[in-house]
């Protein structure tokens, strides 16, 4: 699962990079929802601006709600990253991973613990800078994070592993068949050569000068 998560993470970064380099198009990639205790976990929140030609002031708030608790503000961005709580379970364990254009406002939880399971809410508020007025647009994204002690075996990885073994067995059988075929072909060629040599030796000496040993292709 860890390998697949890394691949998915790299693929997401490549998609975002391509979108940033090629055009102003923003791609909203969903966040991973499963983390492993003791590892870092990126909570991905991408909120695309619908009108790129209009500048905006963006404010971000991250809330956390445990399975049996209430929402609590754990992180906010107001012109710069700002950890909201001086104390608390996430103090010193949150890292800002947002982009410069503020369309990616993701954070990373460092050293995830079992107690981090719960619902994370990403609130993005944009104040659009029009000449006459400044309308405000707000969007929210929810991430239900589940933390496990060990990485769970993913169904896709299991299927991929089974297909790999099937392919390996098929290639092995094909190689054995090719080896047997080549061996029989070489053996048959050697038998033909030996028979031709035996027939040649059986001809009387006086007739060998006028005899041509047939060669089979």
PDB file of C-alpha atoms in Angstrom:
ATOM      1  CA  UNK A   1       0.000   0.000   0.000  1.00  0.00           C
ATOM      2  CA  UNK A   2       2.848   2.378   0.816  1.00  0.00           C
ATOM      3  CA  UNK A   3       4.332   1.892  -2.668  1.00  0.00           C
ATOM      4  CA  UNK A   4       0.971   2.561  -4.329  1.00  0.00           C
ATOM      5  CA  UNK A   5       0.442   5.629  -2.166  1.00  0.00           C
ATOM      6  CA  UNK A   6       3.840   6.971  -3.236  1.00  0.00           C
ATOM      7  CA  UNK A   7       3.045   6.293  -6.879  1.00  0.00           C
ATOM      8  CA  UNK A   8      -0.317   8.021  -6.511  1.00  0.00           C
ATOM      9  CA  UNK A   9       1.370  10.947  -4.741  1.00  0.00           C
ATOM     10  CA  UNK A  10       3.994  11.324  -7.500  1.00  0.00           C
ATOM     11  CA  UNK A  11       1.309  11.021 -10.189  1.00  0.00           C
ATOM     12  CA  UNK A  12      -0.707  13.751  -8.485  1.00  0.00           C
ATOM     13  CA  UNK A  13       2.329  16.025  -8.359  1.00  0.00           C
ATOM     14  CA  UNK A  14       3.031  15.368 -12.056  1.00  0.00           C
ATOM     15  CA  UNK A  15      -0.563  16.218 -12.953  1.00  0.00           C
ATOM     16  CA  UNK A  16      -0.366  19.442 -10.975  1.00  0.00           C
ATOM     17  CA  UNK A  17       3.010  20.311 -12.514  1.00  0.00           C
ATOM     18  CA  UNK A  18       1.756  19.700 -16.053  1.00  0.00           C
ATOM     19  CA  UNK A  19      -1.332  21.766 -15.370  1.00  0.00           C
ATOM     20  CA  UNK A  20       0.810  24.584 -13.996  1.00  0.00           C
ATOM     21  CA  UNK A  21       3.329  24.580 -16.870  1.00  0.00           C
ATOM     22  CA  UNK A  22       1.022  24.028 -19.835  1.00  0.00           C
ATOM     23  CA  UNK A  23      -1.983  26.151 -18.946  1.00  0.00           C
ATOM     24  CA  UNK A  24      -3.770  27.853 -16.068  1.00  0.00           C
ATOM     25  CA  UNK A  25      -6.096  24.858 -15.772  1.00  0.00           C
ATOM     26  CA  UNK A  26      -6.439  23.549 -12.220  1.00  0.00           C
ATOM     27  CA  UNK A  27      -7.001  19.839 -11.554  1.00  0.00           C
ATOM     28  CA  UNK A  28      -8.834  18.914  -8.350  1.00  0.00           C
ATOM     29  CA  UNK A  29      -7.244  15.668  -7.154  1.00  0.00           C
ATOM     30  CA  UNK A  30      -8.933  13.906  -4.209  1.00  0.00           C
ATOM     31  CA  UNK A  31      -6.909  13.292  -1.082  1.00  0.00           C
ATOM     32  CA  UNK A  32      -5.815   9.949   0.292  1.00  0.00           C
ATOM     33  CA  UNK A  33      -7.917   8.846   3.258  1.00  0.00           C
ATOM     34  CA  UNK A  34      -5.759   6.120   4.831  1.00  0.00           C
ATOM     35  CA  UNK A  35      -2.561   6.704   6.790  1.00  0.00           C
ATOM     36  CA  UNK A  36      -0.107   4.496   8.641  1.00  0.00           C
ATOM     37  CA  UNK A  37       0.891   5.247  12.218  1.00  0.00           C
ATOM     38  CA  UNK A  38       4.335   6.836  12.517  1.00  0.00           C
ATOM     39  CA  UNK A  39       4.443   8.119   8.911  1.00  0.00           C
ATOM     40  CA  UNK A  40       3.694  11.520   7.385  1.00  0.00           C
ATOM     41  CA  UNK A  41       0.307  12.043   5.732  1.00  0.00           C
ATOM     42  CA  UNK A  42      -0.550  14.741   3.215  1.00  0.00           C
ATOM     43  CA  UNK A  43      -4.127  15.989   3.416  1.00  0.00           C
ATOM     44  CA  UNK A  44      -4.698  17.232  -0.090  1.00  0.00           C
ATOM     45  CA  UNK A  45      -7.074  20.119  -0.607  1.00  0.00           C
ATOM     46  CA  UNK A  46      -7.245  21.691  -4.056  1.00  0.00           C
ATOM     47  CA  UNK A  47      -9.767  24.434  -4.694  1.00  0.00           C
ATOM     48  CA  UNK A  48      -9.588  25.765  -8.239  1.00  0.00           C
ATOM     49  CA  UNK A  49     -10.391  29.372  -9.004  1.00  0.00           C
ATOM     50  CA  UNK A  50     -13.206  29.572 -11.523  1.00  0.00           C
ATOM     51  CA  UNK A  51     -12.121  32.956 -12.882  1.00  0.00           C
ATOM     52  CA  UNK A  52      -8.338  33.029 -13.151  1.00  0.00           C
ATOM     53  CA  UNK A  53      -8.374  36.532 -14.654  1.00  0.00           C
ATOM     54  CA  UNK A  54      -9.621  37.996 -11.361  1.00  0.00           C
ATOM     55  CA  UNK A  55      -7.160  38.330  -8.500  1.00  0.00           C
ATOM     56  CA  UNK A  56      -8.303  37.277  -5.050  1.00  0.00           C
ATOM     57  CA  UNK A  57      -7.210  37.205  -1.438  1.00  0.00           C
ATOM     58  CA  UNK A  58      -7.351  33.623  -0.182  1.00  0.00           C
ATOM     59  CA  UNK A  59      -7.830  32.508   3.401  1.00  0.00           C
ATOM     60  CA  UNK A  60      -7.658  28.882   4.494  1.00  0.00           C
ATOM     61  CA  UNK A  61      -8.877  27.192   7.661  1.00  0.00           C
ATOM     62  CA  UNK A  62      -8.323  23.564   8.590  1.00  0.00           C
ATOM     63  CA  UNK A  63     -10.599  21.960  11.172  1.00  0.00           C
ATOM     64  CA  UNK A  64     -10.367  18.572  12.849  1.00  0.00           C
ATOM     65  CA  UNK A  65     -13.211  16.592  14.365  1.00  0.00           C
ATOM     66  CA  UNK A  66     -12.500  13.295  16.181  1.00  0.00           C
ATOM     67  CA  UNK A  67     -14.886  10.389  15.842  1.00  0.00           C
ATOM     68  CA  UNK A  68     -16.832  11.434  18.958  1.00  0.00           C
ATOM     69  CA  UNK A  69     -16.005  15.118  19.261  1.00  0.00           C
ATOM     70  CA  UNK A  70     -16.532  18.582  17.812  1.00  0.00           C
ATOM     71  CA  UNK A  71     -14.716  20.610  15.163  1.00  0.00           C
ATOM     72  CA  UNK A  72     -11.586  22.386  16.338  1.00  0.00           C
ATOM     73  CA  UNK A  73      -9.480  24.857  14.356  1.00  0.00           C
ATOM     74  CA  UNK A  74      -5.989  23.370  13.960  1.00  0.00           C
ATOM     75  CA  UNK A  75      -4.397  25.447  11.193  1.00  0.00           C
ATOM     76  CA  UNK A  76      -5.047  28.570   9.150  1.00  0.00           C
ATOM     77  CA  UNK A  77      -3.476  30.584   6.362  1.00  0.00           C
ATOM     78  CA  UNK A  78      -3.992  34.332   6.239  1.00  0.00           C
ATOM     79  CA  UNK A  79      -1.307  35.772   4.021  1.00  0.00           C
ATOM     80  CA  UNK A  80       1.052  33.165   5.472  1.00  0.00           C
ATOM     81  CA  UNK A  81       0.936  29.829   7.296  1.00  0.00           C
ATOM     82  CA  UNK A  82      -0.218  30.184  10.881  1.00  0.00           C
ATOM     83  CA  UNK A  83      -0.680  27.379  13.372  1.00  0.00           C
ATOM     84  CA  UNK A  84      -3.865  28.233  15.195  1.00  0.00           C
ATOM     85  CA  UNK A  85      -3.477  26.389  18.468  1.00  0.00           C
ATOM     86  CA  UNK A  86      -0.552  26.957  20.771  1.00  0.00           C
ATOM     87  CA  UNK A  87      -1.241  23.606  22.356  1.00  0.00           C
ATOM     88  CA  UNK A  88      -3.108  20.549  21.173  1.00  0.00           C
ATOM     89  CA  UNK A  89      -2.543  17.161  19.553  1.00  0.00           C
ATOM     90  CA  UNK A  90      -1.375  18.678  16.246  1.00  0.00           C
ATOM     91  CA  UNK A  91       0.907  21.372  17.644  1.00  0.00           C
ATOM     92  CA  UNK A  92       4.259  21.224  15.825  1.00  0.00           C
ATOM     93  CA  UNK A  93       3.073  18.401  13.566  1.00  0.00           C
ATOM     94  CA  UNK A  94       1.456  20.359  10.729  1.00  0.00           C
ATOM     95  CA  UNK A  95       3.383  21.457   7.652  1.00  0.00           C
ATOM     96  CA  UNK A  96       2.017  23.810   5.001  1.00  0.00           C
ATOM     97  CA  UNK A  97       2.145  22.380   1.447  1.00  0.00           C
ATOM     98  CA  UNK A  98       0.145  24.977  -0.454  1.00  0.00           C
ATOM     99  CA  UNK A  99       1.051  26.370  -3.858  1.00  0.00           C
ATOM    100  CA  UNK A 100       1.928  29.977  -4.685  1.00  0.00           C
ATOM    101  CA  UNK A 101      -1.305  30.534  -6.608  1.00  0.00           C
ATOM    102  CA  UNK A 102      -3.269  29.306  -3.567  1.00  0.00           C
ATOM    103  CA  UNK A 103      -5.238  26.758  -5.567  1.00  0.00           C
ATOM    104  CA  UNK A 104      -3.504  23.946  -3.684  1.00  0.00           C
ATOM    105  CA  UNK A 105      -3.931  24.557   0.035  1.00  0.00           C
ATOM    106  CA  UNK A 106      -2.819  21.168   1.324  1.00  0.00           C
ATOM    107  CA  UNK A 107      -1.154  20.415   4.644  1.00  0.00           C
ATOM    108  CA  UNK A 108       0.906  17.467   5.899  1.00  0.00           C
ATOM    109  CA  UNK A 109       0.453  15.800   9.268  1.00  0.00           C
ATOM    110  CA  UNK A 110       3.830  14.707  10.637  1.00  0.00           C
ATOM    111  CA  UNK A 111       4.248  11.465  12.595  1.00  0.00           C
ATOM    112  CA  UNK A 112       0.634  10.354  12.352  1.00  0.00           C
ATOM    113  CA  UNK A 113      -0.830   8.674  15.447  1.00  0.00           C
ATOM    114  CA  UNK A 114      -3.873   6.473  15.961  1.00  0.00           C
ATOM    115  CA  UNK A 115      -5.625   9.393  17.659  1.00  0.00           C
ATOM    116  CA  UNK A 116      -5.457  11.400  14.412  1.00  0.00           C
ATOM    117  CA  UNK A 117      -8.314   9.416  12.891  1.00  0.00           C
ATOM    118  CA  UNK A 118     -11.301  11.624  12.232  1.00  0.00           C
ATOM    119  CA  UNK A 119     -12.750  14.154   9.820  1.00  0.00           C
ATOM    120  CA  UNK A 120     -10.612  17.025   8.535  1.00  0.00           C
ATOM    121  CA  UNK A 121     -12.346  19.999   6.954  1.00  0.00           C
ATOM    122  CA  UNK A 122     -10.622  22.362   4.545  1.00  0.00           C
ATOM    123  CA  UNK A 123     -12.383  25.734   4.283  1.00  0.00           C
ATOM    124  CA  UNK A 124     -11.216  28.023   1.482  1.00  0.00           C
ATOM    125  CA  UNK A 125     -12.458  31.606   1.358  1.00  0.00           C
ATOM    126  CA  UNK A 126     -11.653  33.893  -1.566  1.00  0.00           C
ATOM    127  CA  UNK A 127     -12.318  37.611  -1.606  1.00  0.00           C
ATOM    128  CA  UNK A 128     -12.441  38.542  -5.299  1.00  0.00           C
ATOM    129  CA  UNK A 129     -10.870  41.886  -6.119  1.00  0.00           C
ATOM    130  CA  UNK A 130     -13.352  43.573  -8.462  1.00  0.00           C
ATOM    131  CA  UNK A 131     -13.197  47.328  -8.991  1.00  0.00           C
ATOM    132  CA  UNK A 132     -16.641  48.022  -7.574  1.00  0.00           C
ATOM    133  CA  UNK A 133     -17.168  45.328  -4.947  1.00  0.00           C
ATOM    134  CA  UNK A 134     -15.370  42.389  -3.296  1.00  0.00           C
ATOM    135  CA  UNK A 135     -17.616  39.321  -3.289  1.00  0.00           C
ATOM    136  CA  UNK A 136     -16.569  36.410  -1.112  1.00  0.00           C
ATOM    137  CA  UNK A 137     -16.653  32.781  -2.247  1.00  0.00           C
ATOM    138  CA  UNK A 138     -16.326  29.922   0.230  1.00  0.00           C
ATOM    139  CA  UNK A 139     -15.790  26.226  -0.431  1.00  0.00           C
ATOM    140  CA  UNK A 140     -15.320  23.299   1.932  1.00  0.00           C
ATOM    141  CA  UNK A 141     -13.766  19.868   1.451  1.00  0.00           C
ATOM    142  CA  UNK A 142     -14.006  16.960   3.866  1.00  0.00           C
ATOM    143  CA  UNK A 143     -11.415  14.222   4.392  1.00  0.00           C
ATOM    144  CA  UNK A 144     -12.287  11.242   6.580  1.00  0.00           C
ATOM    145  CA  UNK A 145      -8.871  10.021   7.689  1.00  0.00           C
ATOM    146  CA  UNK A 146      -8.382   6.478   8.980  1.00  0.00           C
ATOM    147  CA  UNK A 147      -5.084   5.645  10.701  1.00  0.00           C
ATOM    148  CA  UNK A 148      -3.897   2.014  10.918  1.00  0.00           C
ATOM    149  CA  UNK A 149      -0.963   0.491  12.746  1.00  0.00           C
ATOM    150  CA  UNK A 150       0.333  -1.256   9.630  1.00  0.00           C
ATOM    151  CA  UNK A 151      -0.182  -0.782   5.923  1.00  0.00           C
ATOM    152  CA  UNK A 152      -3.162  -2.730   4.688  1.00  0.00           C
ATOM    153  CA  UNK A 153      -2.820  -4.973   1.665  1.00  0.00           C
ATOM    154  CA  UNK A 154      -4.487  -3.191  -1.192  1.00  0.00           C
ATOM    155  CA  UNK A 155      -6.702  -5.214  -3.558  1.00  0.00           C
ATOM    156  CA  UNK A 156      -5.044  -3.652  -6.590  1.00  0.00           C
ATOM    157  CA  UNK A 157      -1.583  -4.626  -5.397  1.00  0.00           C
ATOM    158  CA  UNK A 158      -2.782  -8.182  -4.723  1.00  0.00           C
ATOM    159  CA  UNK A 159      -4.192  -8.488  -8.248  1.00  0.00           C
ATOM    160  CA  UNK A 160      -0.992  -7.017  -9.709  1.00  0.00           C
ATOM    161  CA  UNK A 161       1.109  -9.491  -7.744  1.00  0.00           C
ATOM    162  CA  UNK A 162      -1.036 -12.429  -8.915  1.00  0.00           C
ATOM    163  CA  UNK A 163      -0.785 -11.261 -12.533  1.00  0.00           C
ATOM    164  CA  UNK A 164       2.971 -10.952 -12.157  1.00  0.00           C
ATOM    165  CA  UNK A 165       3.248 -14.562 -10.933  1.00  0.00           C
ATOM    166  CA  UNK A 166       0.978 -15.790 -13.743  1.00  0.00           C
ATOM    167  CA  UNK A 167       3.125 -13.989 -16.294  1.00  0.00           C
ATOM    168  CA  UNK A 168       6.277 -15.406 -14.719  1.00  0.00           C
ATOM    169  CA  UNK A 169       4.891 -18.964 -14.897  1.00  0.00           C
ATOM    170  CA  UNK A 170       3.803 -18.438 -18.513  1.00  0.00           C
ATOM    171  CA  UNK A 171       7.236 -17.144 -19.535  1.00  0.00           C
ATOM    172  CA  UNK A 172       8.917 -20.044 -17.740  1.00  0.00           C
ATOM    173  CA  UNK A 173       6.755 -22.599 -19.541  1.00  0.00           C
ATOM    174  CA  UNK A 174       7.323 -20.875 -22.872  1.00  0.00           C
ATOM    175  CA  UNK A 175      11.080 -20.926 -22.288  1.00  0.00           C
ATOM    176  CA  UNK A 176      11.005 -24.646 -21.421  1.00  0.00           C
ATOM    177  CA  UNK A 177       8.987 -25.423 -24.557  1.00  0.00           C
ATOM    178  CA  UNK A 178      11.444 -23.465 -26.684  1.00  0.00           C
ATOM    179  CA  UNK A 179      14.394 -25.272 -25.106  1.00  0.00           C
ATOM    180  CA  UNK A 180      12.807 -28.697 -25.717  1.00  0.00           C
ATOM    181  CA  UNK A 181      11.999 -27.749 -29.320  1.00  0.00           C
ATOM    182  CA  UNK A 182      15.539 -26.526 -29.991  1.00  0.00           C
ATOM    183  CA  UNK A 183      17.023 -29.595 -28.317  1.00  0.00           C
ATOM    184  CA  UNK A 184      14.935 -31.961 -30.463  1.00  0.00           C
ATOM    185  CA  UNK A 185      15.802 -30.027 -33.609  1.00  0.00           C
ATOM    186  CA  UNK A 186      19.530 -30.166 -32.856  1.00  0.00           C
ATOM    187  CA  UNK A 187      19.301 -33.865 -31.961  1.00  0.00           C
ATOM    188  CA  UNK A 188      17.502 -34.635 -35.216  1.00  0.00           C
ATOM    189  CA  UNK A 189      20.146 -32.744 -37.200  1.00  0.00           C
ATOM    190  CA  UNK A 190      22.914 -34.710 -35.450  1.00  0.00           C
ATOM    191  CA  UNK A 191      21.154 -38.026 -36.150  1.00  0.00           C
ATOM    192  CA  UNK A 192      20.810 -37.125 -39.836  1.00  0.00           C
ATOM    193  CA  UNK A 193      24.495 -36.248 -40.036  1.00  0.00           C
ATOM    194  CA  UNK A 194      25.492 -39.509 -38.334  1.00  0.00           C
ATOM    195  CA  UNK A 195      23.288 -41.553 -40.674  1.00  0.00           C
ATOM    196  CA  UNK A 196      24.812 -39.822 -43.703  1.00  0.00           C
ATOM    197  CA  UNK A 197      28.312 -40.501 -42.390  1.00  0.00           C
ATOM    198  CA  UNK A 198      27.444 -44.142 -41.691  1.00  0.00           C
ATOM    199  CA  UNK A 199      26.050 -44.609 -45.204  1.00  0.00           C
ATOM    200  CA  UNK A 200      29.165 -43.034 -46.655  1.00  0.00           C
ATOM    201  CA  UNK A 201      31.465 -45.353 -44.712  1.00  0.00           C
ATOM    202  CA  UNK A 202      29.463 -48.356 -45.889  1.00  0.00           C
ATOM    203  CA  UNK A 203      30.216 -47.607 -49.572  1.00  0.00           C
ATOM    204  CA  UNK A 204      33.191 -49.541 -51.001  1.00  0.00           C
ATOM    205  CA  UNK A 205      36.404 -47.572 -51.334  1.00  0.00           C
ATOM    206  CA  UNK A 206      36.476 -47.754 -55.101  1.00  0.00           C
ATOM    207  CA  UNK A 207      33.044 -46.129 -55.349  1.00  0.00           C
ATOM    208  CA  UNK A 208      33.627 -43.269 -52.857  1.00  0.00           C
ATOM    209  CA  UNK A 209      35.349 -41.060 -55.412  1.00  0.00           C
ATOM    210  CA  UNK A 210      32.239 -40.958 -57.547  1.00  0.00           C
ATOM    211  CA  UNK A 211      29.852 -40.730 -54.612  1.00  0.00           C
ATOM    212  CA  UNK A 212      28.405 -37.560 -53.326  1.00  0.00           C
ATOM    213  CA  UNK A 213      27.062 -37.658 -49.824  1.00  0.00           C
ATOM    214  CA  UNK A 214      23.555 -36.192 -49.828  1.00  0.00           C
ATOM    215  CA  UNK A 215      23.052 -33.353 -47.410  1.00  0.00           C
ATOM    216  CA  UNK A 216      19.635 -32.635 -46.060  1.00  0.00           C
ATOM    217  CA  UNK A 217      18.775 -29.086 -45.207  1.00  0.00           C
TER     218      UNK A 217
END
